[in-house]
Amino acid sequence: MKKILIIDAGLKPGWTKKTADTVMEKFMASGVCVCERVNLRDEQISSCKGCALCLERGETSCRYFDDSANKVLNQMIWADGIVTVTPNYALQVPAILKNVYDRLAFVFHRPRLFGKFSLVIVVQGVYGGGKIVKYIDELMSFWGCGHVKGAVTNGGIYPTSKLSESALIQNELAITKAVDRMTQAVRKNKTKQPTFFKLAIFRMTRSSLRYSPDALKADKAYFSDMGWFESHYYTEVKLDPVRLTFGILVDRMIRQSIHSKS
């Protein structure tokens, strides 16, 4: 059975909750998935203070390490697929979801969601949901996730709004297709060659940690523990000759750049 985490980022049990309920029902009905769900409005997640201790010294140095932010991350690590259901507030995610991303910013430095897939479903009244899907897709990709094409649904402008029958049908169809895409992705779980951009990010980061005297100790220790100083990429993937050569050139460029400044 494939494991699905559903993150409900609604501030109240309204349109977003209804959408998350539908998403969960469809995954459970597939017969190939088990689900966990976290409703962020019910969790105690302290606001990020911007101290950067999680980056400099490691996540356990955060004064709030034992609150629900770490719980959410562990649920992501547990899952094969991560489904974020979020409302559109002022053309962005609501504060409770953005705070989770801020609190887990160390995952940008020390990614750990490889082999998993992210799906985003935005609930909105008017406009802008597509940009939110792209934002979360990009964020989750830096954390290691592949992404599945998301969906934008109509939730009504106000909590008391009622949707037309045609809007409800469109929502149902969009959610069904999105759930099907995610189900297929987690079942197949194909390993792909990294893009040149992602490969460059990995090799630049690794070479900086290896050769720079200013490298953060927490990051360097993490890369060492993961065996990434000896690997071609974050995951066990055999690079084609072009990517292999490209990676070597990036390593050399960063090393020379650092040595020239020292």
Tab-separated table of C-alpha atoms in Angstrom:
chain	number	residue	atom	x	y	z
A	1	MET	CA	0.000	0.000	0.000
A	2	LYS	CA	1.244	3.467	-0.882
A	3	LYS	CA	1.284	6.104	1.848
A	4	ILE	CA	-0.334	9.490	1.249
A	5	LEU	CA	-0.059	12.527	3.525
A	6	ILE	CA	-2.766	15.166	3.123
A	7	ILE	CA	-1.905	18.622	4.462
A	8	ASP	CA	-5.004	20.765	5.039
A	9	ALA	CA	-3.801	24.381	5.186
A	10	GLY	CA	-7.206	25.974	5.691
A	11	LEU	CA	-7.491	28.445	8.584
A	12	LYS	CA	-10.966	27.191	9.387
A	13	PRO	CA	-13.029	24.095	8.520
A	14	GLY	CA	-14.519	25.581	5.341
A	15	TRP	CA	-14.036	25.139	1.611
A	16	THR	CA	-10.480	23.841	1.965
A	17	LYS	CA	-11.549	21.223	4.503
A	18	LYS	CA	-14.326	20.049	2.189
A	19	THR	CA	-11.820	19.696	-0.627
A	20	ALA	CA	-9.329	17.835	1.593
A	21	ASP	CA	-12.159	15.519	2.710
A	22	THR	CA	-12.947	14.707	-0.920
A	23	VAL	CA	-9.271	14.154	-1.749
A	24	MET	CA	-8.857	11.743	1.160
A	25	GLU	CA	-12.001	9.811	0.270
A	26	LYS	CA	-10.792	9.336	-3.294
A	27	PHE	CA	-7.351	8.095	-2.251
A	28	MET	CA	-8.884	5.657	0.228
A	29	ALA	CA	-11.335	4.440	-2.410
A	30	SER	CA	-8.466	3.665	-4.806
A	31	GLY	CA	-7.643	0.559	-2.799
A	32	VAL	CA	-3.888	1.096	-3.171
A	33	CYS	CA	-3.315	3.945	-0.700
A	34	VAL	CA	-3.400	4.524	3.030
A	35	CYS	CA	-3.701	8.100	4.249
A	36	GLU	CA	-2.567	10.285	7.090
A	37	ARG	CA	-3.849	13.809	7.442
A	38	VAL	CA	-2.619	16.898	9.238
A	39	ASN	CA	-4.864	19.923	9.712
A	40	LEU	CA	-2.443	22.785	10.288
A	41	ARG	CA	-5.096	24.868	12.084
A	42	ASP	CA	-5.137	22.249	14.850
A	43	GLU	CA	-1.357	22.123	15.308
A	44	GLN	CA	0.874	24.174	17.575
A	45	ILE	CA	3.602	25.569	15.339
A	46	SER	CA	5.493	28.561	16.700
A	47	SER	CA	6.395	31.370	14.329
A	48	CYS	CA	9.841	31.324	12.771
A	49	LYS	CA	12.067	33.969	14.396
A	50	GLY	CA	14.602	34.145	11.580
A	51	CYS	CA	17.522	33.311	13.901
A	52	ALA	CA	18.979	30.830	11.349
A	53	LEU	CA	20.142	28.475	14.115
A	54	CYS	CA	18.563	25.574	12.227
A	55	LEU	CA	20.810	26.413	9.273
A	56	GLU	CA	23.995	27.140	11.153
A	57	ARG	CA	23.912	24.539	13.938
A	58	GLY	CA	21.271	22.011	12.875
A	59	GLU	CA	17.514	21.787	13.273
A	60	THR	CA	17.652	20.516	16.857
A	61	SER	CA	19.118	23.889	17.844
A	62	CYS	CA	15.788	25.607	17.102
A	63	ARG	CA	14.134	26.744	20.322
A	64	TYR	CA	10.859	25.316	19.002
A	65	PHE	CA	12.223	22.008	17.722
A	66	ASP	CA	9.743	19.930	19.736
A	67	ASP	CA	6.588	21.570	18.381
A	68	SER	CA	4.456	20.340	15.471
A	69	ALA	CA	6.697	21.622	12.662
A	70	ASN	CA	9.014	18.653	13.159
A	71	LYS	CA	5.963	16.378	13.334
A	72	VAL	CA	4.820	17.595	9.913
A	73	LEU	CA	8.276	16.964	8.461
A	74	ASN	CA	8.323	13.429	9.863
A	75	GLN	CA	4.919	12.807	8.291
A	76	MET	CA	6.319	13.988	4.940
A	77	ILE	CA	9.247	11.593	5.331
A	78	TRP	CA	6.793	8.763	6.100
A	79	ALA	CA	4.735	9.385	2.974
A	80	ASP	CA	5.194	8.284	-0.625
A	81	GLY	CA	2.994	11.149	-1.773
A	82	ILE	CA	2.419	14.563	-0.162
A	83	VAL	CA	-0.813	16.353	-1.059
A	84	THR	CA	-1.084	19.991	-0.035
A	85	VAL	CA	-4.615	21.398	-0.081
A	86	THR	CA	-4.437	25.146	0.465
A	87	PRO	CA	-6.657	28.183	0.081
A	88	ASN	CA	-5.551	31.170	-1.978
A	89	TYR	CA	-5.085	34.105	0.400
A	90	ALA	CA	-3.968	37.382	-1.210
A	91	LEU	CA	-2.420	35.485	-4.130
A	92	GLN	CA	-0.359	33.234	-1.823
A	93	VAL	CA	-0.562	30.432	0.711
A	94	PRO	CA	-2.006	31.340	4.140
A	95	ALA	CA	0.332	32.296	6.966
A	96	ILE	CA	0.095	28.929	8.749
A	97	LEU	CA	1.445	27.095	5.707
A	98	LYS	CA	4.119	29.694	4.906
A	99	ASN	CA	5.269	29.454	8.536
A	100	VAL	CA	5.704	25.684	8.147
A	101	TYR	CA	7.903	26.298	5.105
A	102	ASP	CA	9.900	28.939	6.999
A	103	ARG	CA	10.345	26.689	10.020
A	104	LEU	CA	11.566	23.856	7.773
A	105	ALA	CA	13.908	26.073	5.747
A	106	PHE	CA	16.854	23.882	6.784
A	107	VAL	CA	15.494	21.219	4.408
A	108	PHE	CA	16.616	23.449	1.519
A	109	HIS	CA	20.156	22.946	2.824
A	110	ARG	CA	19.701	19.327	3.878
A	111	PRO	CA	17.039	17.845	1.539
A	112	ARG	CA	15.386	14.545	2.464
A	113	LEU	CA	12.231	13.951	0.433
A	114	PHE	CA	13.734	12.046	-2.494
A	115	GLY	CA	11.654	9.298	-4.064
A	116	LYS	CA	8.421	11.072	-3.059
A	117	PHE	CA	5.881	13.041	-5.046
A	118	SER	CA	4.110	16.299	-4.281
A	119	LEU	CA	0.632	17.278	-5.463
A	120	VAL	CA	-0.879	20.719	-4.861
A	121	ILE	CA	-4.590	21.515	-4.906
A	122	VAL	CA	-5.547	25.175	-4.485
A	123	VAL	CA	-9.004	26.306	-3.421
A	124	GLN	CA	-9.788	29.848	-4.513
A	125	GLY	CA	-12.540	32.342	-5.112
A	126	VAL	CA	-11.216	34.312	-8.068
A	127	TYR	CA	-7.651	34.259	-9.396
A	128	GLY	CA	-3.997	33.328	-8.905
A	129	GLY	CA	-4.100	29.688	-7.873
A	130	GLY	CA	-1.839	28.513	-10.671
A	131	LYS	CA	1.049	30.593	-9.321
A	132	ILE	CA	0.584	29.038	-5.887
A	133	VAL	CA	0.792	25.568	-7.418
A	134	LYS	CA	4.065	26.547	-9.126
A	135	TYR	CA	5.448	28.033	-5.897
A	136	ILE	CA	4.847	24.885	-3.849
A	137	ASP	CA	6.039	22.655	-6.711
A	138	GLU	CA	9.329	24.543	-6.821
A	139	LEU	CA	9.761	24.527	-3.046
A	140	MET	CA	9.090	20.807	-2.765
A	141	SER	CA	11.459	20.060	-5.646
A	142	PHE	CA	14.307	21.693	-3.700
A	143	TRP	CA	13.403	19.438	-0.781
A	144	GLY	CA	13.745	16.387	-3.037
A	145	CYS	CA	10.198	15.716	-4.267
A	146	GLY	CA	9.061	15.038	-7.769
A	147	HIS	CA	5.832	16.816	-8.575
A	148	VAL	CA	2.545	15.753	-10.067
A	149	LYS	CA	0.441	18.225	-12.041
A	150	GLY	CA	-1.802	20.003	-9.534
A	151	ALA	CA	-5.277	21.499	-9.712
A	152	VAL	CA	-7.063	24.742	-8.923
A	153	THR	CA	-10.649	24.443	-7.701
A	154	ASN	CA	-13.389	26.961	-6.987
A	155	GLY	CA	-14.227	27.376	-3.320
A	156	GLY	CA	-16.448	30.430	-3.458
A	157	ILE	CA	-15.371	33.951	-2.533
A	158	TYR	CA	-16.964	33.888	0.937
A	159	PRO	CA	-17.486	31.098	3.490
A	160	THR	CA	-21.248	31.292	2.920
A	161	SER	CA	-20.987	31.251	-0.872
A	162	LYS	CA	-22.802	28.507	-2.734
A	163	LEU	CA	-21.409	27.035	-5.912
A	164	SER	CA	-23.395	26.294	-9.022
A	165	GLU	CA	-23.939	22.699	-10.049
A	166	SER	CA	-21.555	23.134	-12.981
A	167	ALA	CA	-18.808	24.488	-10.675
A	168	LEU	CA	-19.241	21.531	-8.327
A	169	ILE	CA	-18.962	19.115	-11.255
A	170	GLN	CA	-15.808	20.868	-12.493
A	171	ASN	CA	-14.273	20.641	-9.015
A	172	GLU	CA	-15.092	16.964	-8.734
A	173	LEU	CA	-13.533	16.251	-12.124
A	174	ALA	CA	-10.372	18.269	-11.361
A	175	ILE	CA	-9.877	16.534	-8.010
A	176	THR	CA	-10.496	13.079	-9.488
A	177	LYS	CA	-7.918	13.636	-12.228
A	178	ALA	CA	-5.357	15.013	-9.765
A	179	VAL	CA	-5.785	12.063	-7.392
A	180	ASP	CA	-5.474	9.634	-10.313
A	181	ARG	CA	-2.249	11.324	-11.447
A	182	MET	CA	-0.767	11.073	-7.964
A	183	THR	CA	-1.861	7.448	-7.532
A	184	GLN	CA	-0.170	6.491	-10.785
A	185	ALA	CA	3.003	8.406	-9.874
A	186	VAL	CA	3.487	6.766	-6.474
A	187	ARG	CA	2.710	3.329	-7.894
A	188	LYS	CA	5.265	3.593	-10.722
A	189	ASN	CA	7.848	5.677	-8.809
A	190	LYS	CA	10.204	5.869	-11.769
A	191	THR	CA	13.726	7.160	-11.186
A	192	LYS	CA	14.594	9.854	-13.710
A	193	GLN	CA	17.845	11.483	-14.690
A	194	PRO	CA	18.169	14.801	-12.824
A	195	THR	CA	17.788	17.978	-14.831
A	196	PHE	CA	20.995	19.885	-15.518
A	197	PHE	CA	19.771	22.598	-13.137
A	198	LYS	CA	19.238	20.178	-10.247
A	199	LEU	CA	22.518	18.426	-10.957
A	200	ALA	CA	24.312	21.779	-10.946
A	201	ILE	CA	22.714	22.719	-7.613
A	202	PHE	CA	23.890	19.455	-6.061
A	203	ARG	CA	27.456	19.659	-7.370
A	204	MET	CA	27.806	23.374	-6.538
A	205	THR	CA	26.550	22.801	-3.003
A	206	ARG	CA	28.731	19.766	-2.464
A	207	SER	CA	31.889	21.420	-3.781
A	208	SER	CA	31.228	24.523	-1.703
A	209	LEU	CA	30.865	22.399	1.421
A	210	ARG	CA	34.021	20.433	0.593
A	211	TYR	CA	36.331	23.336	-0.237
A	212	SER	CA	34.978	26.505	1.381
A	213	PRO	CA	36.243	27.441	4.851
A	214	ASP	CA	32.908	29.158	5.452
A	215	ALA	CA	30.815	26.014	4.907
A	216	LEU	CA	28.136	25.438	7.533
A	217	LYS	CA	29.128	22.554	9.788
A	218	ALA	CA	25.582	21.159	9.989
A	219	ASP	CA	25.324	20.968	6.204
A	220	LYS	CA	28.775	19.443	5.829
A	221	ALA	CA	28.033	16.776	8.432
A	222	TYR	CA	24.706	15.944	6.765
A	223	PHE	CA	26.283	15.538	3.319
A	224	SER	CA	28.967	13.334	4.853
A	225	ASP	CA	26.434	11.164	6.694
A	226	MET	CA	24.398	10.749	3.506
A	227	GLY	CA	27.469	9.728	1.504
A	228	TRP	CA	26.946	12.591	-0.934
A	229	PHE	CA	30.618	13.598	-1.079
A	230	GLU	CA	31.250	10.333	-2.949
A	231	SER	CA	28.031	10.045	-4.991
A	232	HIS	CA	27.160	11.469	-8.387
A	233	TYR	CA	23.843	12.861	-7.145
A	234	TYR	CA	21.513	12.875	-4.152
A	235	THR	CA	19.930	9.601	-5.233
A	236	GLU	CA	21.335	6.378	-6.657
A	237	VAL	CA	20.940	7.154	-10.317
A	238	LYS	CA	23.404	6.308	-13.074
A	239	LEU	CA	24.165	9.550	-14.888
A	240	ASP	CA	24.469	9.487	-18.657
A	241	PRO	CA	27.905	10.491	-20.058
A	242	VAL	CA	26.816	14.081	-20.769
A	243	ARG	CA	25.532	14.669	-17.228
A	244	LEU	CA	28.536	12.905	-15.732
A	245	THR	CA	30.893	15.228	-17.600
A	246	PHE	CA	28.755	18.243	-16.761
A	247	GLY	CA	28.908	17.385	-13.060
A	248	ILE	CA	32.695	17.044	-13.117
A	249	LEU	CA	33.017	20.448	-14.805
A	250	VAL	CA	30.774	22.092	-12.208
A	251	ASP	CA	32.858	20.564	-9.416
A	252	ARG	CA	36.043	21.884	-11.017
A	253	MET	CA	34.596	25.356	-11.579
A	254	ILE	CA	33.476	25.750	-7.952
A	255	ARG	CA	36.758	24.399	-6.586
A	256	GLN	CA	38.804	26.794	-8.706
A	257	SER	CA	36.556	29.712	-7.781
A	258	ILE	CA	36.967	29.043	-4.053
A	259	HIS	CA	40.730	28.519	-4.291
A	260	SER	CA	41.184	31.733	-6.274
A	261	LYS	CA	39.557	33.708	-3.453
A	262	SER	CA	41.582	32.100	-0.684
